[in-house]
mmCIF file of C-alpha atoms in Angstrom:
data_model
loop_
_atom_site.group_PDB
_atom_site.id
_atom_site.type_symbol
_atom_site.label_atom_id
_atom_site.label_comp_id
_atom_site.label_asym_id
_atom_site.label_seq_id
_atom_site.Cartn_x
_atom_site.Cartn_y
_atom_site.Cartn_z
ATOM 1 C CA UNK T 1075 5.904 102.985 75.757
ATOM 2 C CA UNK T 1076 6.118 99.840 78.428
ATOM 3 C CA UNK T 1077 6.037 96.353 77.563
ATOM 4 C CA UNK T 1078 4.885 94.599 80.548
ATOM 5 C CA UNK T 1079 3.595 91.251 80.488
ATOM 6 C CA UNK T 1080 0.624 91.020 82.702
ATOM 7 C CA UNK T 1081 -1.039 87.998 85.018
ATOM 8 C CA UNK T 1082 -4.785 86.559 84.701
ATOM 9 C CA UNK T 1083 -6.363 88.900 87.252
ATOM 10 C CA UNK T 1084 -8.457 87.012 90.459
ATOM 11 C CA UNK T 1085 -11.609 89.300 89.578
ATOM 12 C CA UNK T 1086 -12.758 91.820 87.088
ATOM 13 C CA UNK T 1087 -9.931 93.966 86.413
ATOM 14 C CA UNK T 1088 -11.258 97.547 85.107
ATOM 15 C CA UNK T 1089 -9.104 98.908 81.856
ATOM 16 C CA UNK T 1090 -9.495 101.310 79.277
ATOM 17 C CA UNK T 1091 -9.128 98.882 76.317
ATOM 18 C CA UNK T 1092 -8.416 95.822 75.015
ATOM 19 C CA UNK T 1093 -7.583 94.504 71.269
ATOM 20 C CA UNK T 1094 -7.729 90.899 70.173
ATOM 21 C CA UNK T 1095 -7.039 89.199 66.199
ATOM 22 C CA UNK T 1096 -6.898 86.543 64.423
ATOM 23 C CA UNK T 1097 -9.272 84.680 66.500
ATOM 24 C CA UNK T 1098 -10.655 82.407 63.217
ATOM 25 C CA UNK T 1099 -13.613 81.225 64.913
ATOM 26 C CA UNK T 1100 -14.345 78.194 62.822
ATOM 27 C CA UNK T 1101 -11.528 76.526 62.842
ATOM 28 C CA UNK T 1102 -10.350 73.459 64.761
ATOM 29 C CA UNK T 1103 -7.118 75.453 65.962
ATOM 30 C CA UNK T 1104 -9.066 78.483 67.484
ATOM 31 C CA UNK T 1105 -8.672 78.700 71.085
ATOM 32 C CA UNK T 1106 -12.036 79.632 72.099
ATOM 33 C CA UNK T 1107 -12.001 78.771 75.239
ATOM 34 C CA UNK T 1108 -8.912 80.566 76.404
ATOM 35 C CA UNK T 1109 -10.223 83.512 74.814
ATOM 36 C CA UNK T 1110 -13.617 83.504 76.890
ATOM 37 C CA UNK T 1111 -11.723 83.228 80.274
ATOM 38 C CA UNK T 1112 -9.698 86.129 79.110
ATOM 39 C CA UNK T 1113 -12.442 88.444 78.050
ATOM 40 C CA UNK T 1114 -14.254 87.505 81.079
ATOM 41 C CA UNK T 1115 -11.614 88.947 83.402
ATOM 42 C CA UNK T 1116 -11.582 92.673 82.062
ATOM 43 C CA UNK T 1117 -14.060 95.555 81.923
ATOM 44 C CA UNK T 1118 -13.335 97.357 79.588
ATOM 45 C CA UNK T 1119 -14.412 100.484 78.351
ATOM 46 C CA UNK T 1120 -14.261 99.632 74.648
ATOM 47 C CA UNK T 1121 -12.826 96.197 73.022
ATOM 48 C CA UNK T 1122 -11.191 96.453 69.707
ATOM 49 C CA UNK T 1123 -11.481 92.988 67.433
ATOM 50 C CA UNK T 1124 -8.526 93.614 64.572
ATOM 51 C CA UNK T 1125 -9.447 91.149 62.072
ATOM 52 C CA UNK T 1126 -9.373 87.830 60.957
ATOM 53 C CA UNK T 1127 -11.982 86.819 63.944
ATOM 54 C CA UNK T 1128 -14.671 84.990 62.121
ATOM 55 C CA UNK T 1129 -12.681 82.900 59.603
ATOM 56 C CA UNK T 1130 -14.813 82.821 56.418
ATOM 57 C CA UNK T 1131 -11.827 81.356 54.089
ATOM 58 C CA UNK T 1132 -12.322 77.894 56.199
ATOM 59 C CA UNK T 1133 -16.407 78.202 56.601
ATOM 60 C CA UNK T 1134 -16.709 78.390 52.666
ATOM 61 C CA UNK T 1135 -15.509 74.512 52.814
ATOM 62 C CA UNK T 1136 -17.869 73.530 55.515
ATOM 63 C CA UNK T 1137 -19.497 74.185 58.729
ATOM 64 C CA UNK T 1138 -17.442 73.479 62.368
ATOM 65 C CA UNK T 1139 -18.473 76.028 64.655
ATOM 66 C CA UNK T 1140 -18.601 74.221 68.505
ATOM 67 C CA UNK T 1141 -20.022 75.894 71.360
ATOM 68 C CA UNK T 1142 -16.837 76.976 72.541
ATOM 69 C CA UNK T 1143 -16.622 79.527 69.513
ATOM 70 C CA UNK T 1144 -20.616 80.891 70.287
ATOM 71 C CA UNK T 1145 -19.583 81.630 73.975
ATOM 72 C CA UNK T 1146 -17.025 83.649 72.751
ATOM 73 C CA UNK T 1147 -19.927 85.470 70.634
ATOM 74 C CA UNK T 1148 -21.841 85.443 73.544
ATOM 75 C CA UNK T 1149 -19.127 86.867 75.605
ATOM 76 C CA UNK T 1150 -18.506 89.890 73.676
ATOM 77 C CA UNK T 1151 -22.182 90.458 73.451
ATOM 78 C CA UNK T 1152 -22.536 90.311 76.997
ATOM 79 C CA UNK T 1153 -19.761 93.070 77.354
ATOM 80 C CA UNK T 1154 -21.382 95.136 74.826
ATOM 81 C CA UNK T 1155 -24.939 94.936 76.732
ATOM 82 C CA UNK T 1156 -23.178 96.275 79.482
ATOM 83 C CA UNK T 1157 -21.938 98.928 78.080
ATOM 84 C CA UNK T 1158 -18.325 98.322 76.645
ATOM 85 C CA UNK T 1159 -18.131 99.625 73.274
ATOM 86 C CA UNK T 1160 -17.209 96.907 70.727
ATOM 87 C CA UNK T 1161 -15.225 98.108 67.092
ATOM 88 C CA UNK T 1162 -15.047 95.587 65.215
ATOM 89 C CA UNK T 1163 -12.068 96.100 62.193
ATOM 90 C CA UNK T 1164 -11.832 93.397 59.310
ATOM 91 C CA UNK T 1165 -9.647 91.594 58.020
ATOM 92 C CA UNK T 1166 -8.859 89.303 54.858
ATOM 93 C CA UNK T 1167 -10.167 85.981 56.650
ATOM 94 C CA UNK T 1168 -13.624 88.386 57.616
ATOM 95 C CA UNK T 1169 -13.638 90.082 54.408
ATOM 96 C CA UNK T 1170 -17.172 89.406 53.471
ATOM 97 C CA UNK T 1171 -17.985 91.946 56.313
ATOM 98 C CA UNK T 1172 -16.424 94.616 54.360
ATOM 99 C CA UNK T 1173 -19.697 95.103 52.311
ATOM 100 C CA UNK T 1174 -21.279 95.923 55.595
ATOM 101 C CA UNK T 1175 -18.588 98.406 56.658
ATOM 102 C CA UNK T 1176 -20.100 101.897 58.783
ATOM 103 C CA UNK T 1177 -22.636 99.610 60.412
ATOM 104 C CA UNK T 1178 -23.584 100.384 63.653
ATOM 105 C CA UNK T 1179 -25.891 98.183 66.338
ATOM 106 C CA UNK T 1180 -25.996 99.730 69.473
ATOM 107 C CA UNK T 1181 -22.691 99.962 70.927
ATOM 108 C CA UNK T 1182 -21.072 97.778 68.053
ATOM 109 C CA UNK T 1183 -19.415 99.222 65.241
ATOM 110 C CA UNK T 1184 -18.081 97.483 62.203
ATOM 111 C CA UNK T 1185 -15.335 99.298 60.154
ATOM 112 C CA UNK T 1186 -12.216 98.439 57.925
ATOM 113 C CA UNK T 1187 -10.077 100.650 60.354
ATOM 114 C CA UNK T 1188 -10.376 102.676 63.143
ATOM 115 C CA UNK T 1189 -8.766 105.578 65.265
ATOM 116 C CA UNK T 1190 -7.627 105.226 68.451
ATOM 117 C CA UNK T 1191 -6.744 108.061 70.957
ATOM 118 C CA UNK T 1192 -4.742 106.667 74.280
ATOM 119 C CA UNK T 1193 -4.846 108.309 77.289
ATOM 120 C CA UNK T 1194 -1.142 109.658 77.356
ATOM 121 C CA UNK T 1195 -2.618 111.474 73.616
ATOM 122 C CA UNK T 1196 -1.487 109.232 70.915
ATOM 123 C CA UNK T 1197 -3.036 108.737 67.849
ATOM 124 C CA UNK T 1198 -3.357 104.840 66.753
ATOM 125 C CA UNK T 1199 -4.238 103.784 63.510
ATOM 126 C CA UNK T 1200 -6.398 100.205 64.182
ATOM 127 C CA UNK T 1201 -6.127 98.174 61.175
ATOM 128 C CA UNK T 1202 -5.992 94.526 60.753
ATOM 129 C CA UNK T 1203 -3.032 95.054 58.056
ATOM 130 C CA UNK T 1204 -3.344 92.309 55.077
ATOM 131 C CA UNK T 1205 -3.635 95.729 53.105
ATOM 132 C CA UNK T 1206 0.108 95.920 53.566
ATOM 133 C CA UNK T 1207 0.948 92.366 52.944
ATOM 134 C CA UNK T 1208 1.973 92.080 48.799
ATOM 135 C CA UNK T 1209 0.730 88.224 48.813
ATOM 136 C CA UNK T 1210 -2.465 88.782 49.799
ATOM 137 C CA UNK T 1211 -3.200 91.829 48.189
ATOM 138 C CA UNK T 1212 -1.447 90.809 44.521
ATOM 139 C CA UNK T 1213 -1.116 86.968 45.136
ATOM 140 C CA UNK T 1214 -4.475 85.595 46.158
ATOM 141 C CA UNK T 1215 -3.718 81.946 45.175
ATOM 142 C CA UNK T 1216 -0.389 82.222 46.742
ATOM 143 C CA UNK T 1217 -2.248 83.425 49.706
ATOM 144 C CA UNK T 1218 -4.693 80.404 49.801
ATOM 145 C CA UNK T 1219 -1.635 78.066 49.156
ATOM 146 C CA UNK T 1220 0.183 79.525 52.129
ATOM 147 C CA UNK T 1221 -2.891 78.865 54.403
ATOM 148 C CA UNK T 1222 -3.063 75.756 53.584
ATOM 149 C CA UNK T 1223 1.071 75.000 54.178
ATOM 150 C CA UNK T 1224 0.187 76.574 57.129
ATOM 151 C CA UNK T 1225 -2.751 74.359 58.604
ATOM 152 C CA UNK T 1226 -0.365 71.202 58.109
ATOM 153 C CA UNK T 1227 2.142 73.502 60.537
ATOM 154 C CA UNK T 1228 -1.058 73.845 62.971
ATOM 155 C CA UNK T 1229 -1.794 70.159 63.008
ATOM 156 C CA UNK T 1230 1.982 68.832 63.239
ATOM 157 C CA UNK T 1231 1.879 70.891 66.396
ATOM 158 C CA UNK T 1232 -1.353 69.693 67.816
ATOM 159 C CA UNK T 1233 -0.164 66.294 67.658
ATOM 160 C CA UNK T 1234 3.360 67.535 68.684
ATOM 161 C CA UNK T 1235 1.860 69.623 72.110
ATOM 162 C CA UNK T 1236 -0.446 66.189 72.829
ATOM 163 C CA UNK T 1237 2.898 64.069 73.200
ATOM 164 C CA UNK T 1238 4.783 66.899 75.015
ATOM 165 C CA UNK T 1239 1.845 67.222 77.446
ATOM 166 C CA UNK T 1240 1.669 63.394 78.385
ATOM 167 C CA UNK T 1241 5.486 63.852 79.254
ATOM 168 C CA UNK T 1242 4.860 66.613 81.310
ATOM 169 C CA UNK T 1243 6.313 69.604 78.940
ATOM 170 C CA UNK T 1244 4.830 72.501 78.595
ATOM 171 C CA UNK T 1245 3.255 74.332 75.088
ATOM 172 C CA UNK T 1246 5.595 75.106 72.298
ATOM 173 C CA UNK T 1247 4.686 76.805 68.570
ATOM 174 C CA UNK T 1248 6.245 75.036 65.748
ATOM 175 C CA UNK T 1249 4.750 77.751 63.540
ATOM 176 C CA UNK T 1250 6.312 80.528 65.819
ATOM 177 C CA UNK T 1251 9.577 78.904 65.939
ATOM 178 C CA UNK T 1252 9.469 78.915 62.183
ATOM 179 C CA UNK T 1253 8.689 82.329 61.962
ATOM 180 C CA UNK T 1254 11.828 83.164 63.776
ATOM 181 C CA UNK T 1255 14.485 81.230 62.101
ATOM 182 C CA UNK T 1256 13.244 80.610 58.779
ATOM 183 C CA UNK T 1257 14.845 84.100 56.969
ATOM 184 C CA UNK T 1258 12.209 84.054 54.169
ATOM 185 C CA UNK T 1259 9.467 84.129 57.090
ATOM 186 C CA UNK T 1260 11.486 86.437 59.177
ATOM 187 C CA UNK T 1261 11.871 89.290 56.519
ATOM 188 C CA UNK T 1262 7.905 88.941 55.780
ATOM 189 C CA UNK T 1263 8.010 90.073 58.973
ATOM 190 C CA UNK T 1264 9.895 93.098 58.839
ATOM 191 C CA UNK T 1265 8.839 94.042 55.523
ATOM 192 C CA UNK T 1266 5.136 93.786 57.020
ATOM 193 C CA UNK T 1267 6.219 95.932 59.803
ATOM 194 C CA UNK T 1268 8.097 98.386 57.605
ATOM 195 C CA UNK T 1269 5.251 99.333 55.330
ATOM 196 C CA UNK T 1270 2.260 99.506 57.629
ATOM 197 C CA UNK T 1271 4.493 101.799 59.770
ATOM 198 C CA UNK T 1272 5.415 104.092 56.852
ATOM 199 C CA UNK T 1273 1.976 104.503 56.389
ATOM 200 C CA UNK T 1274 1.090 105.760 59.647
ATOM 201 C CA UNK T 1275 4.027 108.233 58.813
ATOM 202 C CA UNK T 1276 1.955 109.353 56.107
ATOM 203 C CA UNK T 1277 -0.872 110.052 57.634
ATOM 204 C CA UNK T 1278 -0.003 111.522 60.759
ATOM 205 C CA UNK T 1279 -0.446 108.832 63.460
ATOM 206 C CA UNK T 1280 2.016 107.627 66.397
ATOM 207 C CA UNK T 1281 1.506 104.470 66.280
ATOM 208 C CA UNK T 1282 -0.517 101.351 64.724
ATOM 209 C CA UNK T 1283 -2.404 98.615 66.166
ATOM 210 C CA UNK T 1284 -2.604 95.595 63.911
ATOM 211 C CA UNK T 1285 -2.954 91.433 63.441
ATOM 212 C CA UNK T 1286 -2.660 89.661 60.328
ATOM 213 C CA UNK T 1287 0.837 88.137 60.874
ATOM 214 C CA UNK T 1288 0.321 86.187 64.253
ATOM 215 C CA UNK T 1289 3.728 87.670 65.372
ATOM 216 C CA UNK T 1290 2.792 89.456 68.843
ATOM 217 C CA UNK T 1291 4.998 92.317 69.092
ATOM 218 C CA UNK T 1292 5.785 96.171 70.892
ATOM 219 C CA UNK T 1293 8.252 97.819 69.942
ATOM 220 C CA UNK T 1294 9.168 101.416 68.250
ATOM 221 C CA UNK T 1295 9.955 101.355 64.104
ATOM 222 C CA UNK T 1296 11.428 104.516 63.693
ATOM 223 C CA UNK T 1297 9.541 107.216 65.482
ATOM 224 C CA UNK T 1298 5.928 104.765 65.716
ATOM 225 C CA UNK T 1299 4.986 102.817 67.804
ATOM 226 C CA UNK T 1300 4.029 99.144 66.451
ATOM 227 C CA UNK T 1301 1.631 96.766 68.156
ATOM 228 C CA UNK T 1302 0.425 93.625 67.107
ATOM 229 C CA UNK T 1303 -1.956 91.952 69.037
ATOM 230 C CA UNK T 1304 -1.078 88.380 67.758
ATOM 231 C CA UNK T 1305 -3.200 85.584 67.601
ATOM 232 C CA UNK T 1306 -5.581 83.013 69.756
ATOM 233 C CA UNK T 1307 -4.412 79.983 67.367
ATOM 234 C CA UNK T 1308 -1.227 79.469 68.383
ATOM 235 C CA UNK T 1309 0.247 82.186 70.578
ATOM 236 C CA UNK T 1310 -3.316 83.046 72.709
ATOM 237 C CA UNK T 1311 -2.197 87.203 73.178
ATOM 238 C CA UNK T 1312 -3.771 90.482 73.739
ATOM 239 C CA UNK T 1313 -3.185 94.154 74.030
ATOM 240 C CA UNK T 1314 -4.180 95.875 77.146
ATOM 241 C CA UNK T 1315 -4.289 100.071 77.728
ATOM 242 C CA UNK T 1316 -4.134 101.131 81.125
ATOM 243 C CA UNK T 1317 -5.744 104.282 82.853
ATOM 244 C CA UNK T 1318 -2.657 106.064 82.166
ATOM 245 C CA UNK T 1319 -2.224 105.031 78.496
ATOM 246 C CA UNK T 1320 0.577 102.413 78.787
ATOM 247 C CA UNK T 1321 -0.327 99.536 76.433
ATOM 248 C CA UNK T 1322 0.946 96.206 77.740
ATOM 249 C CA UNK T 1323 0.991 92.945 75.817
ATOM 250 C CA UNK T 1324 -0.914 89.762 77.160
ATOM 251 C CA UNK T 1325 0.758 86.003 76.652
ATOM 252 C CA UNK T 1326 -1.002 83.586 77.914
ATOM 253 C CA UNK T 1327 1.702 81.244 77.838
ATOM 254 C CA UNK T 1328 3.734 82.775 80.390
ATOM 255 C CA UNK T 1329 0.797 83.397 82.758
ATOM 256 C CA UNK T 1330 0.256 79.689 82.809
ATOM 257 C CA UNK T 1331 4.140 79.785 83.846
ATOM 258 C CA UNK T 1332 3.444 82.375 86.463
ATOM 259 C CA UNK T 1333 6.478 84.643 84.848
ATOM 260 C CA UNK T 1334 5.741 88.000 84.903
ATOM 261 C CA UNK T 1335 7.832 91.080 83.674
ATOM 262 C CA UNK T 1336 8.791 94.666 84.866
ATOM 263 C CA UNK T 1337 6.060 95.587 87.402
ATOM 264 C CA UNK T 1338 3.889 98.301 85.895
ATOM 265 C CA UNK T 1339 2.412 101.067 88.940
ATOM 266 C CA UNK T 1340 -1.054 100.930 88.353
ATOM 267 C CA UNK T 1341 -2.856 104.154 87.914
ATOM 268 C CA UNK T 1342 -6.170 105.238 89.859
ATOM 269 C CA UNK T 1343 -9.479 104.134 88.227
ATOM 270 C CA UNK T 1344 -11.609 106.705 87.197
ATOM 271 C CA UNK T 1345 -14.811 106.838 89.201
#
């Protein structure tokens, strides 16, 4: 398993597949259109949405949905007409899609999880992975509260990003800084990781593709494989398989930066 970080490619760059989460289009914090330049610079063979991309927690207290967020519906539609398949996986934020779960139009599929063989033969469990977070599964008020703690973190940072901007500093995450050095935040984390892990143990799978935490991540628990895909509030990431099965993690931070990591060799296309 690599962990490459990976530039914004000059033209269509062919892969095998992509995953994106916690998108929450409806939101003021979504970055739409970051998202649409990204999509629009793969073709892919299928696209995996983990979750938590329509945000129907904030749309039940009113309506803001700009025309950013319907290109980015648009954009994934477009893909699908030509040809990529599109799973879509729900999450807690989406959950009112759940009722629809097994539906199928044309090439796009909407399911609580998914199964994902890579091209190096591993089995992936896809799941968006708020089933494995004990808040929002036995805590639902807690769960609500914490959104809302966290939307004051979102807008101290918007305001704290405009002021860094004007004096010529680049993007920092208040939220993500959090994450890492409060403990209570930082053993959520590993707990998360711990259980969702344990249950791909259970069931057979090498590894597990999920969102839910916005906490990008590769890296081996035990004997799986753990991949989170992050978010496009805050940290604007995305999980990329190559033609030879090597998943690599996308941050758009650091392409802005122009830092890349380890070079990856790049495998032959398949005609």
């Amino acid at each position: 398993m690599t962990h490459v970080e990976c530039s914004r490619p000059s033209r269509k760059q062919r892969v095998r597949t992509l995953w994106i989460s916690d998108v929450h289009l409806g939101t003021r914090d979504c970055q739409a259109e970051h998202l649409s330049r990204f999509l629009k610079g793969y073709q892919a063979d299928r696209v995996y949405l983990v979750g938590d991309i329509i945000d129907g927690w904030k749309l039940r207290g009113g309506i803001y949905w700009p025309q950013a967020h319907t290109n980015v519906i648009r954009r994934l539609l477009t893909m699908s007409k030509r040809g990529t398949e599109v799973i879509y996986v729900t999450g807690n934020h989406d959950e009112f899609l759940r009722r629809y779960s097994t539906l199928v139009l044309g090439n796009i599929q909407l399911v609580d999880q998914a199964e994902h063989l890579t091209a190096d033969g591993r089995r992936l469990l896809v799941i968006h992975g708020d089933q494995f977070d004990v808040i929002t599964r036995y805590h639902r008020w807690l769960a609500f509260l914490g959104d809302r703690a966290y939307e004051v973190t979102l807008v101290l940072n918007r305001w704290l990003n405009h002021w860094r901007a004007r004096y010529g500093y680049g993007y920092w995450s208040l939220s993500a800084y959090l994450k890492h050095k409060v403990k209570g935040a930082v053993n959520f984390i590993s707990d998360f990781e711990q259980a969702i892990t344990h249950e791909c143990t259970r069931r057979g799978f090498h590894g597990v593709v999920c969102g839910h935490i916005h906490h990008a991540e590769i890296r081996k628990v035990g004997d799986v494989d753990y991949f989170n895909c992050g978010d496009w509030v805050e940290s604007c990431t995305a999980l990329i398989e190559h033609w030879d099965g090597q998943i690599e993690l996308y941050r758009l931070a650091e392409v802005q930066q122009g830092r890349l990591g380890q070079a990856m060799p790049r495998v032959k296309e398949p005609v």
